Amino acid sequence: MNYEFDFAAVLSYWPLFVEGAWVSLKLAFFATVLGFVLGTLCAIARTSGPAWLRNLVAGYVELIRNTPLLIQSYFLIFGMASIGLKLPILVGAVIALVVNIGAYTTEIMRAGIDSIQPGQLEAAECLGLSRAQVYLHVVLRPAMERVYPSLASQYVLLMLASSILSSVGVEELFGISNRVQSDTFRNFEVFVVLGAVYLGLSLIMRGGFWLLNLALFTRRRKLGTPI
């Protein structure tokens, strides 16, 4: 069987690939920011909240971490529409990603918070810091610094996992590739190009997290600790 590769036919659709890549990056950006906020709040609740709140957060984390993202997306996007709450597809996709990544962020941040020595909290209280100041400067910032590599990797994986959302009608990068396949019938070439684009997006995100690491954690930079 002789198969002639024709990447020119696929690359002629480069504006569609750029559009899809941009949608994937937007989804990843909003999901990362909102998911980090949600996960951090849940981590605080799980480590120092009342028993009922700790149990509620624990149930949310276990539910999300033990069910597929695809099922969560169907439930949130189409489930909300079935009860009359109709949202733009991209908004529904962001909500699904935020709910998903929030559970993983909760566990990562909880590990960072648990690594803070009690003596540091006692010293902060002796200095007269308020509860908010203690959490911000003594707990959250050092905790985030310790788990930052894990957070960065998890958010890159989130961007790659967003390809699943093409199954619910989101025209991100993978969804766009389906259109190109149906037009060109060049499945192999499309997936080669798709893999290269996803690799490029991953490197872009990792570069962004590296720069953010330099801006946020000056102590890590002075000590020469890698991200």
Tab-separated table of N, CA and C in Angstrom, residues 11-168:
chain	number	residue	atom	x	y	z
A	11	LEU	N	-2.002	22.099	5.973
A	11	LEU	CA	-1.456	23.376	6.425
A	11	LEU	C	-2.164	24.568	5.802
A	12	SER	N	-2.879	24.335	4.704
A	12	SER	CA	-3.633	25.436	4.093
A	12	SER	C	-4.772	25.900	5.005
A	13	TYR	N	-5.090	25.076	6.007
A	13	TYR	CA	-6.134	25.434	6.967
A	13	TYR	C	-5.533	26.072	8.226
A	14	TRP	N	-4.333	26.623	8.110
A	14	TRP	CA	-3.662	27.163	9.286
A	14	TRP	C	-4.475	28.226	10.036
A	15	PRO	N	-5.312	29.052	9.357
A	15	PRO	CA	-6.101	30.010	10.155
A	15	PRO	C	-7.047	29.304	11.135
A	16	LEU	N	-7.590	28.143	10.731
A	16	LEU	CA	-8.464	27.401	11.626
A	16	LEU	C	-7.684	26.840	12.815
A	17	PHE	N	-6.483	26.342	12.550
A	17	PHE	CA	-5.653	25.830	13.642
A	17	PHE	C	-5.288	26.938	14.621
A	18	VAL	N	-4.990	28.121	14.099
A	18	VAL	CA	-4.666	29.260	14.968
A	18	VAL	C	-5.882	29.640	15.806
A	19	GLU	N	-7.045	29.648	15.174
A	19	GLU	CA	-8.276	29.969	15.901
A	19	GLU	C	-8.533	28.947	17.006
A	20	GLY	N	-8.375	27.666	16.677
A	20	GLY	CA	-8.590	26.627	17.679
A	20	GLY	C	-7.580	26.695	18.813
A	21	ALA	N	-6.316	26.969	18.477
A	21	ALA	CA	-5.281	27.083	19.503
A	21	ALA	C	-5.577	28.255	20.438
A	22	TRP	N	-6.065	29.354	19.877
A	22	TRP	CA	-6.395	30.523	20.691
A	22	TRP	C	-7.534	30.211	21.655
A	23	VAL	N	-8.545	29.471	21.186
A	23	VAL	CA	-9.654	29.075	22.056
A	23	VAL	C	-9.149	28.165	23.174
A	24	SER	N	-8.269	27.223	22.840
A	24	SER	CA	-7.711	26.325	23.853
A	24	SER	C	-6.942	27.096	24.915
A	25	LEU	N	-6.159	28.084	24.496
A	25	LEU	CA	-5.406	28.888	25.449
A	25	LEU	C	-6.328	29.734	26.325
A	26	LYS	N	-7.386	30.283	25.747
A	26	LYS	CA	-8.337	31.067	26.536
A	26	LYS	C	-9.023	30.193	27.581
A	27	LEU	N	-9.442	29.011	27.170
A	27	LEU	CA	-10.072	28.093	28.117
A	27	LEU	C	-9.110	27.761	29.256
A	28	ALA	N	-7.859	27.476	28.894
A	28	ALA	CA	-6.860	27.121	29.905
A	28	ALA	C	-6.579	28.293	30.837
A	29	PHE	N	-6.525	29.505	30.297
A	29	PHE	CA	-6.217	30.680	31.121
A	29	PHE	C	-7.309	30.914	32.160
A	30	PHE	N	-8.555	30.990	31.718
A	30	PHE	CA	-9.644	31.273	32.661
A	30	PHE	C	-9.832	30.124	33.650
A	31	ALA	N	-9.686	28.894	33.175
A	31	ALA	CA	-9.830	27.752	34.067
A	31	ALA	C	-8.703	27.716	35.090
A	32	THR	N	-7.497	28.106	34.685
A	32	THR	CA	-6.366	28.123	35.609
A	32	THR	C	-6.564	29.164	36.705
A	33	VAL	N	-6.919	30.371	36.317
A	33	VAL	CA	-7.090	31.448	37.302
A	33	VAL	C	-8.242	31.137	38.257
A	34	LEU	N	-9.406	30.827	37.702
A	34	LEU	CA	-10.572	30.573	38.550
A	34	LEU	C	-10.423	29.265	39.326
A	35	GLY	N	-9.812	28.264	38.682
A	35	GLY	CA	-9.598	26.997	39.373
A	35	GLY	C	-8.639	27.124	40.532
A	36	PHE	N	-7.622	27.967	40.381
A	36	PHE	CA	-6.683	28.190	41.488
A	36	PHE	C	-7.387	28.873	42.653
A	37	VAL	N	-8.221	29.862	42.360
A	37	VAL	CA	-8.957	30.546	43.424
A	37	VAL	C	-9.880	29.562	44.142
A	38	LEU	N	-10.637	28.787	43.361
A	38	LEU	CA	-11.555	27.811	43.957
A	38	LEU	C	-10.793	26.766	44.777
A	39	GLY	N	-9.721	26.241	44.200
A	39	GLY	CA	-8.956	25.217	44.893
A	39	GLY	C	-8.301	25.722	46.164
A	40	THR	N	-7.811	26.959	46.143
A	40	THR	CA	-7.176	27.532	47.335
A	40	THR	C	-8.199	27.739	48.453
A	41	LEU	N	-9.366	28.256	48.099
A	41	LEU	CA	-10.414	28.444	49.106
A	41	LEU	C	-10.858	27.106	49.690
A	42	CYS	N	-10.974	26.103	48.833
A	42	CYS	CA	-11.376	24.777	49.320
A	42	CYS	C	-10.280	24.160	50.187
A	43	ALA	N	-9.017	24.414	49.828
A	43	ALA	CA	-7.910	23.891	50.638
A	43	ALA	C	-7.913	24.521	52.019
A	44	ILE	N	-8.178	25.826	52.091
A	44	ILE	CA	-8.265	26.506	53.385
A	44	ILE	C	-9.414	25.935	54.205
A	45	ALA	N	-10.550	25.730	53.514
A	45	ALA	CA	-11.712	25.180	54.215
A	45	ALA	C	-11.436	23.771	54.721
A	46	ARG	N	-10.690	22.995	53.945
A	46	ARG	CA	-10.449	21.606	54.337
A	46	ARG	C	-9.413	21.482	55.445
A	47	THR	N	-8.559	22.478	55.578
A	47	THR	CA	-7.522	22.396	56.613
A	47	THR	C	-7.908	23.102	57.899
A	48	SER	N	-8.755	24.125	57.812
A	48	SER	CA	-9.057	24.885	59.034
A	48	SER	C	-10.525	25.241	59.180
A	49	GLY	N	-11.376	24.688	58.336
A	49	GLY	CA	-12.795	24.998	58.435
A	49	GLY	C	-13.509	24.106	59.437
A	50	PRO	N	-14.795	24.379	59.694
A	50	PRO	CA	-15.580	23.513	60.587
A	50	PRO	C	-15.759	22.121	59.974
A	51	ALA	N	-16.166	21.168	60.793
A	51	ALA	CA	-16.243	19.772	60.349
A	51	ALA	C	-17.177	19.604	59.151
A	52	TRP	N	-18.339	20.266	59.179
A	52	TRP	CA	-19.292	20.085	58.078
A	52	TRP	C	-18.725	20.605	56.765
A	53	LEU	N	-17.951	21.701	56.836
A	53	LEU	CA	-17.369	22.259	55.628
A	53	LEU	C	-16.230	21.381	55.116
A	54	ARG	N	-15.429	20.836	56.032
A	54	ARG	CA	-14.358	19.923	55.629
A	54	ARG	C	-14.929	18.695	54.928
A	55	ASN	N	-16.017	18.171	55.471
A	55	ASN	CA	-16.647	16.998	54.863
A	55	ASN	C	-17.240	17.328	53.500
A	56	LEU	N	-17.818	18.523	53.376
A	56	LEU	CA	-18.399	18.942	52.105
A	56	LEU	C	-17.322	19.064	51.033
A	57	VAL	N	-16.204	19.701	51.374
A	57	VAL	CA	-15.100	19.849	50.429
A	57	VAL	C	-14.504	18.492	50.080
A	58	ALA	N	-14.359	17.632	51.077
A	58	ALA	CA	-13.821	16.295	50.825
A	58	ALA	C	-14.713	15.522	49.860
A	59	GLY	N	-16.023	15.647	50.017
A	59	GLY	CA	-16.946	14.981	49.097
A	59	GLY	C	-16.824	15.508	47.677
A	60	TYR	N	-16.692	16.828	47.546
A	60	TYR	CA	-16.507	17.445	46.221
A	60	TYR	C	-15.228	16.947	45.560
A	61	VAL	N	-14.137	16.911	46.323
A	61	VAL	CA	-12.854	16.474	45.777
A	61	VAL	C	-12.924	15.021	45.326
A	62	GLU	N	-13.482	14.160	46.157
A	62	GLU	CA	-13.555	12.739	45.810
A	62	GLU	C	-14.470	12.512	44.612
A	63	LEU	N	-15.578	13.239	44.549
A	63	LEU	CA	-16.505	13.088	43.426
A	63	LEU	C	-15.840	13.471	42.114
A	64	ILE	N	-15.158	14.591	42.087
A	64	ILE	CA	-14.564	15.088	40.848
A	64	ILE	C	-13.354	14.252	40.447
A	65	ARG	N	-12.534	13.881	41.392
A	65	ARG	CA	-11.306	13.146	41.071
A	65	ARG	C	-11.570	11.699	40.672
A	66	ASN	N	-12.765	11.214	40.926
A	66	ASN	CA	-13.077	9.819	40.611
A	66	ASN	C	-14.133	9.670	39.530
A	67	THR	N	-14.373	10.752	38.785
A	67	THR	CA	-15.269	10.689	37.630
A	67	THR	C	-14.586	11.359	36.445
A	68	PRO	N	-14.871	10.912	35.219
A	68	PRO	CA	-14.201	11.480	34.036
A	68	PRO	C	-14.633	12.919	33.763
A	69	LEU	N	-13.705	13.691	33.222
A	69	LEU	CA	-13.996	15.068	32.841
A	69	LEU	C	-15.110	15.125	31.806
A	70	LEU	N	-15.154	14.148	30.914
A	70	LEU	CA	-16.186	14.154	29.872
A	70	LEU	C	-17.582	14.072	30.478
A	71	ILE	N	-17.767	13.197	31.460
A	71	ILE	CA	-19.071	13.066	32.109
A	71	ILE	C	-19.405	14.341	32.875
A	72	GLN	N	-18.416	14.915	33.546
A	72	GLN	CA	-18.649	16.171	34.251
A	72	GLN	C	-19.075	17.271	33.281
A	73	SER	N	-18.447	17.299	32.106
A	73	SER	CA	-18.773	18.321	31.104
A	73	SER	C	-20.197	18.150	30.598
A	74	TYR	N	-20.581	16.914	30.292
A	74	TYR	CA	-21.950	16.656	29.856
A	74	TYR	C	-22.949	17.080	30.923
A	75	PHE	N	-22.657	16.716	32.172
A	75	PHE	CA	-23.575	17.016	33.258
A	75	PHE	C	-23.732	18.517	33.460
A	76	LEU	N	-22.612	19.246	33.467
A	76	LEU	CA	-22.661	20.678	33.742
A	76	LEU	C	-23.223	21.470	32.568
A	77	ILE	N	-22.766	21.149	31.350
A	77	ILE	CA	-23.185	21.940	30.190
A	77	ILE	C	-24.616	21.631	29.800
A	78	PHE	N	-24.916	20.348	29.566
A	78	PHE	CA	-26.258	19.982	29.133
A	78	PHE	C	-27.229	19.901	30.306
A	79	GLY	N	-26.692	19.569	31.496
A	79	GLY	CA	-27.559	19.530	32.664
A	79	GLY	C	-28.114	20.897	33.012
A	80	MET	N	-27.255	21.921	32.960
A	80	MET	CA	-27.729	23.276	33.250
A	80	MET	C	-28.721	23.747	32.205
A	81	ALA	N	-28.496	23.357	30.945
A	81	ALA	CA	-29.431	23.747	29.885
A	81	ALA	C	-30.797	23.092	30.079
A	82	SER	N	-30.804	21.863	30.602
A	82	SER	CA	-32.061	21.136	30.778
A	82	SER	C	-32.930	21.737	31.872
A	83	ILE	N	-32.315	22.484	32.814
A	83	ILE	CA	-33.103	23.126	33.870
A	83	ILE	C	-33.361	24.599	33.559
A	84	GLY	N	-33.061	24.982	32.323
A	84	GLY	CA	-33.364	26.336	31.881
A	84	GLY	C	-32.244	27.336	31.993
A	85	LEU	N	-31.085	26.905	32.501
A	85	LEU	CA	-29.942	27.807	32.639
A	85	LEU	C	-29.055	27.647	31.408
A	86	LYS	N	-29.360	28.395	30.367
A	86	LYS	CA	-28.634	28.280	29.109
A	86	LYS	C	-27.478	29.286	29.086
A	87	LEU	N	-26.292	28.764	28.929
A	87	LEU	CA	-25.086	29.574	28.897
A	87	LEU	C	-24.384	29.391	27.560
A	88	PRO	N	-23.605	30.399	27.130
A	88	PRO	CA	-22.764	30.191	25.945
A	88	PRO	C	-21.881	28.976	26.142
A	89	ILE	N	-21.623	28.248	25.059
A	89	ILE	CA	-20.896	26.985	25.170
A	89	ILE	C	-19.518	27.175	25.795
A	90	LEU	N	-18.841	28.289	25.491
A	90	LEU	CA	-17.523	28.516	26.063
A	90	LEU	C	-17.595	28.783	27.568
A	91	VAL	N	-18.651	29.456	28.006
A	91	VAL	CA	-18.826	29.701	29.439
A	91	VAL	C	-19.058	28.377	30.164
A	92	GLY	N	-19.915	27.536	29.587
A	92	GLY	CA	-20.145	26.223	30.178
A	92	GLY	C	-18.884	25.389	30.216
A	93	ALA	N	-18.060	25.485	29.162
A	93	ALA	CA	-16.805	24.738	29.114
A	93	ALA	C	-15.849	25.211	30.204
A	94	VAL	N	-15.766	26.519	30.411
A	94	VAL	CA	-14.894	27.059	31.461
A	94	VAL	C	-15.369	26.585	32.830
A	95	ILE	N	-16.681	26.602	33.057
A	95	ILE	CA	-17.209	26.140	34.345
A	95	ILE	C	-16.838	24.684	34.586
A	96	ALA	N	-16.975	23.850	33.553
A	96	ALA	CA	-16.633	22.433	33.686
A	96	ALA	C	-15.157	22.261	34.015
A	97	LEU	N	-14.293	23.016	33.344
A	97	LEU	CA	-12.857	22.915	33.612
A	97	LEU	C	-12.508	23.434	35.001
A	98	VAL	N	-13.157	24.509	35.420
A	98	VAL	CA	-12.887	25.083	36.743
A	98	VAL	C	-13.283	24.099	37.840
A	99	VAL	N	-14.469	23.509	37.703
A	99	VAL	CA	-14.918	22.530	38.695
A	99	VAL	C	-13.952	21.360	38.758
A	100	ASN	N	-13.460	20.927	37.597
A	100	ASN	CA	-12.541	19.792	37.556
A	100	ASN	C	-11.187	20.135	38.168
A	101	ILE	N	-10.570	21.202	37.679
A	101	ILE	CA	-9.212	21.522	38.141
A	101	ILE	C	-9.228	22.037	39.573
A	102	GLY	N	-10.373	22.589	40.019
A	102	GLY	CA	-10.463	23.057	41.392
A	102	GLY	C	-10.256	21.938	42.396
A	103	ALA	N	-10.750	20.735	42.077
A	103	ALA	CA	-10.590	19.603	42.985
A	103	ALA	C	-9.127	19.193	43.089
A	104	TYR	N	-8.429	19.170	41.960
A	104	TYR	CA	-7.015	18.797	41.981
A	104	TYR	C	-6.170	19.872	42.659
A	105	THR	N	-6.523	21.137	42.413
A	105	THR	CA	-5.809	22.234	43.065
A	105	THR	C	-6.001	22.185	44.573
A	106	THR	N	-7.198	21.791	45.005
A	106	THR	CA	-7.468	21.676	46.444
A	106	THR	C	-6.482	20.743	47.111
A	107	GLU	N	-6.276	19.577	46.534
A	107	GLU	CA	-5.378	18.602	47.141
A	107	GLU	C	-3.918	19.052	47.080
A	108	ILE	N	-3.535	19.684	45.980
A	108	ILE	CA	-2.151	20.159	45.871
A	108	ILE	C	-1.882	21.259	46.887
A	109	MET	N	-2.799	22.233	46.968
A	109	MET	CA	-2.619	23.323	47.927
A	109	MET	C	-2.736	22.833	49.372
A	110	ARG	N	-3.584	21.835	49.597
A	110	ARG	CA	-3.705	21.289	50.952
A	110	ARG	C	-2.377	20.676	51.395
A	111	ALA	N	-1.716	20.001	50.467
A	111	ALA	CA	-0.401	19.430	50.797
A	111	ALA	C	0.594	20.534	51.137
A	112	GLY	N	0.529	21.642	50.388
A	112	GLY	CA	1.426	22.759	50.684
A	112	GLY	C	1.130	23.391	52.026
A	113	ILE	N	-0.159	23.555	52.341
A	113	ILE	CA	-0.537	24.161	53.619
A	113	ILE	C	-0.125	23.263	54.779
A	114	ASP	N	-0.312	21.949	54.609
A	114	ASP	CA	0.053	21.014	55.676
A	114	ASP	C	1.563	20.983	55.919
A	115	SER	N	2.347	21.434	54.929
A	115	SER	CA	3.808	21.415	55.093
A	115	SER	C	4.324	22.577	55.934
A	116	ILE	N	3.461	23.556	56.208
A	116	ILE	CA	3.878	24.705	57.025
A	116	ILE	C	4.006	24.264	58.485
A	117	GLN	N	5.131	24.551	59.080
A	117	GLN	CA	5.388	24.145	60.459
A	117	GLN	C	4.530	24.966	61.433
A	118	PRO	N	3.964	24.327	62.457
A	118	PRO	CA	3.153	25.067	63.446
A	118	PRO	C	3.927	26.194	64.117
A	119	GLY	N	5.236	26.010	64.240
A	119	GLY	CA	6.035	27.049	64.875
A	119	GLY	C	6.003	28.366	64.112
A	120	GLN	N	5.885	28.279	62.805
A	120	GLN	CA	5.803	29.498	62.007
A	120	GLN	C	4.509	30.249	62.285
A	121	LEU	N	3.424	29.502	62.473
A	121	LEU	CA	2.144	30.136	62.786
A	121	LEU	C	2.188	30.783	64.167
A	122	GLU	N	2.806	30.106	65.109
A	122	GLU	CA	2.922	30.670	66.455
A	122	GLU	C	3.770	31.934	66.451
A	123	ALA	N	4.850	31.925	65.655
A	123	ALA	CA	5.699	33.111	65.568
A	123	ALA	C	4.939	34.281	64.947
A	124	ALA	N	4.127	33.986	63.933
A	124	ALA	CA	3.345	35.046	63.288
A	124	ALA	C	2.335	35.641	64.258
A	125	GLU	N	1.713	34.793	65.079
A	125	GLU	CA	0.748	35.291	66.060
A	125	GLU	C	1.442	36.140	67.122
A	126	CYS	N	2.659	35.744	67.497
A	126	CYS	CA	3.411	36.526	68.476
A	126	CYS	C	3.776	37.908	67.946
A	127	LEU	N	3.933	38.011	66.631
A	127	LEU	CA	4.251	39.298	66.005
A	127	LEU	C	3.025	40.189	65.870
A	128	GLY	N	1.848	39.648	66.209
A	128	GLY	CA	0.635	40.445	66.164
A	128	GLY	C	-0.006	40.525	64.798
A	129	LEU	N	0.327	39.604	63.909
A	129	LEU	CA	-0.285	39.605	62.581
A	129	LEU	C	-1.738	39.166	62.669
A	130	SER	N	-2.560	39.765	61.845
A	130	SER	CA	-3.962	39.375	61.800
A	130	SER	C	-4.096	37.994	61.160
A	131	ARG	N	-5.274	37.397	61.290
A	131	ARG	CA	-5.501	36.076	60.711
A	131	ARG	C	-5.321	36.102	59.193
A	132	ALA	N	-5.793	37.184	58.557
A	132	ALA	CA	-5.652	37.312	57.108
A	132	ALA	C	-4.180	37.429	56.710
A	133	GLN	N	-3.417	38.221	57.480
A	133	GLN	CA	-1.990	38.373	57.192
A	133	GLN	C	-1.235	37.069	57.392
A	134	VAL	N	-1.610	36.314	58.408
A	134	VAL	CA	-0.955	35.025	58.651
A	134	VAL	C	-1.196	34.085	57.476
A	135	TYR	N	-2.445	34.014	57.015
A	135	TYR	CA	-2.751	33.116	55.906
A	135	TYR	C	-2.074	33.554	54.619
A	136	LEU	N	-2.027	34.862	54.389
A	136	LEU	CA	-1.467	35.347	53.128
A	136	LEU	C	0.049	35.208	53.088
A	137	HIS	N	0.731	35.660	54.152
A	137	HIS	CA	2.196	35.744	54.122
A	137	HIS	C	2.908	34.528	54.724
A	138	VAL	N	2.265	33.867	55.657
A	138	VAL	CA	2.940	32.769	56.359
A	138	VAL	C	2.460	31.404	55.874
A	139	VAL	N	1.244	31.336	55.396
A	139	VAL	CA	0.685	30.045	54.990
A	139	VAL	C	0.611	29.917	53.466
A	140	LEU	N	-0.185	30.777	52.828
A	140	LEU	CA	-0.477	30.567	51.412
A	140	LEU	C	0.729	30.788	50.507
A	141	ARG	N	1.443	31.867	50.715
A	141	ARG	CA	2.571	32.153	49.823
A	141	ARG	C	3.658	31.074	49.908
A	142	PRO	N	4.129	30.713	51.119
A	142	PRO	CA	5.109	29.627	51.181
A	142	PRO	C	4.550	28.291	50.688
A	143	ALA	N	3.270	28.031	50.977
A	143	ALA	CA	2.666	26.781	50.523
A	143	ALA	C	2.631	26.721	49.000
A	144	MET	N	2.235	27.814	48.376
A	144	MET	CA	2.193	27.850	46.924
A	144	MET	C	3.587	27.699	46.324
A	145	GLU	N	4.575	28.310	46.977
A	145	GLU	CA	5.946	28.201	46.485
A	145	GLU	C	6.422	26.751	46.494
A	146	ARG	N	6.044	26.014	47.510
A	146	ARG	CA	6.499	24.628	47.627
A	146	ARG	C	5.832	23.707	46.616
A	147	VAL	N	4.586	23.991	46.280
A	147	VAL	CA	3.853	23.091	45.371
A	147	VAL	C	3.730	23.686	43.968
A	148	TYR	N	4.412	24.796	43.709
A	148	TYR	CA	4.263	25.468	42.414
A	148	TYR	C	4.574	24.564	41.225
A	149	PRO	N	5.645	23.761	41.248
A	149	PRO	CA	5.895	22.874	40.103
A	149	PRO	C	4.730	21.925	39.828
A	150	SER	N	4.123	21.405	40.894
A	150	SER	CA	2.972	20.508	40.714
A	150	SER	C	1.776	21.251	40.145
A	151	LEU	N	1.555	22.475	40.617
A	151	LEU	CA	0.452	23.278	40.078
A	151	LEU	C	0.652	23.574	38.599
A	152	ALA	N	1.870	23.986	38.240
A	152	ALA	CA	2.147	24.316	36.848
A	152	ALA	C	1.925	23.110	35.945
A	153	SER	N	2.409	21.957	36.360
A	153	SER	CA	2.222	20.747	35.558
A	153	SER	C	0.751	20.386	35.443
A	154	GLN	N	-0.003	20.553	36.527
A	154	GLN	CA	-1.423	20.211	36.507
A	154	GLN	C	-2.190	21.111	35.556
A	155	TYR	N	-1.809	22.393	35.485
A	155	TYR	CA	-2.526	23.310	34.612
A	155	TYR	C	-2.159	23.098	33.140
A	156	VAL	N	-0.950	22.654	32.871
A	156	VAL	CA	-0.597	22.280	31.497
A	156	VAL	C	-1.399	21.053	31.078
A	157	LEU	N	-1.521	20.093	31.974
A	157	LEU	CA	-2.344	18.914	31.691
A	157	LEU	C	-3.801	19.309	31.475
A	158	LEU	N	-4.253	20.329	32.190
A	158	LEU	CA	-5.617	20.816	32.003
A	158	LEU	C	-5.820	21.315	30.580
A	159	MET	N	-4.842	22.068	30.077
A	159	MET	CA	-4.954	22.571	28.706
A	159	MET	C	-5.041	21.412	27.712
A	160	LEU	N	-4.232	20.386	27.919
A	160	LEU	CA	-4.266	19.232	27.025
A	160	LEU	C	-5.594	18.483	27.153
A	161	ALA	N	-6.111	18.398	28.375
A	161	ALA	CA	-7.376	17.693	28.598
A	161	ALA	C	-8.571	18.443	28.040
A	162	SER	N	-8.406	19.732	27.758
A	162	SER	CA	-9.524	20.501	27.201
A	162	SER	C	-9.950	19.982	25.829
A	163	SER	N	-9.106	19.142	25.200
A	163	SER	CA	-9.474	18.563	23.911
A	163	SER	C	-10.724	17.700	24.031
A	164	ILE	N	-10.990	17.190	25.248
A	164	ILE	CA	-12.185	16.371	25.466
A	164	ILE	C	-13.456	17.171	25.219
A	165	LEU	N	-13.376	18.484	25.417
A	165	LEU	CA	-14.568	19.324	25.300
A	165	LEU	C	-15.092	19.406	23.874
A	166	SER	N	-14.295	18.957	22.899
A	166	SER	CA	-14.812	18.914	21.526
A	166	SER	C	-16.004	17.977	21.427
A	167	SER	N	-16.102	17.028	22.359
A	167	SER	CA	-17.217	16.063	22.352
A	167	SER	C	-18.537	16.718	22.742
A	168	VAL	N	-18.479	17.875	23.390
A	168	VAL	CA	-19.708	18.565	23.783
A	168	VAL	C	-19.939	19.812	22.926
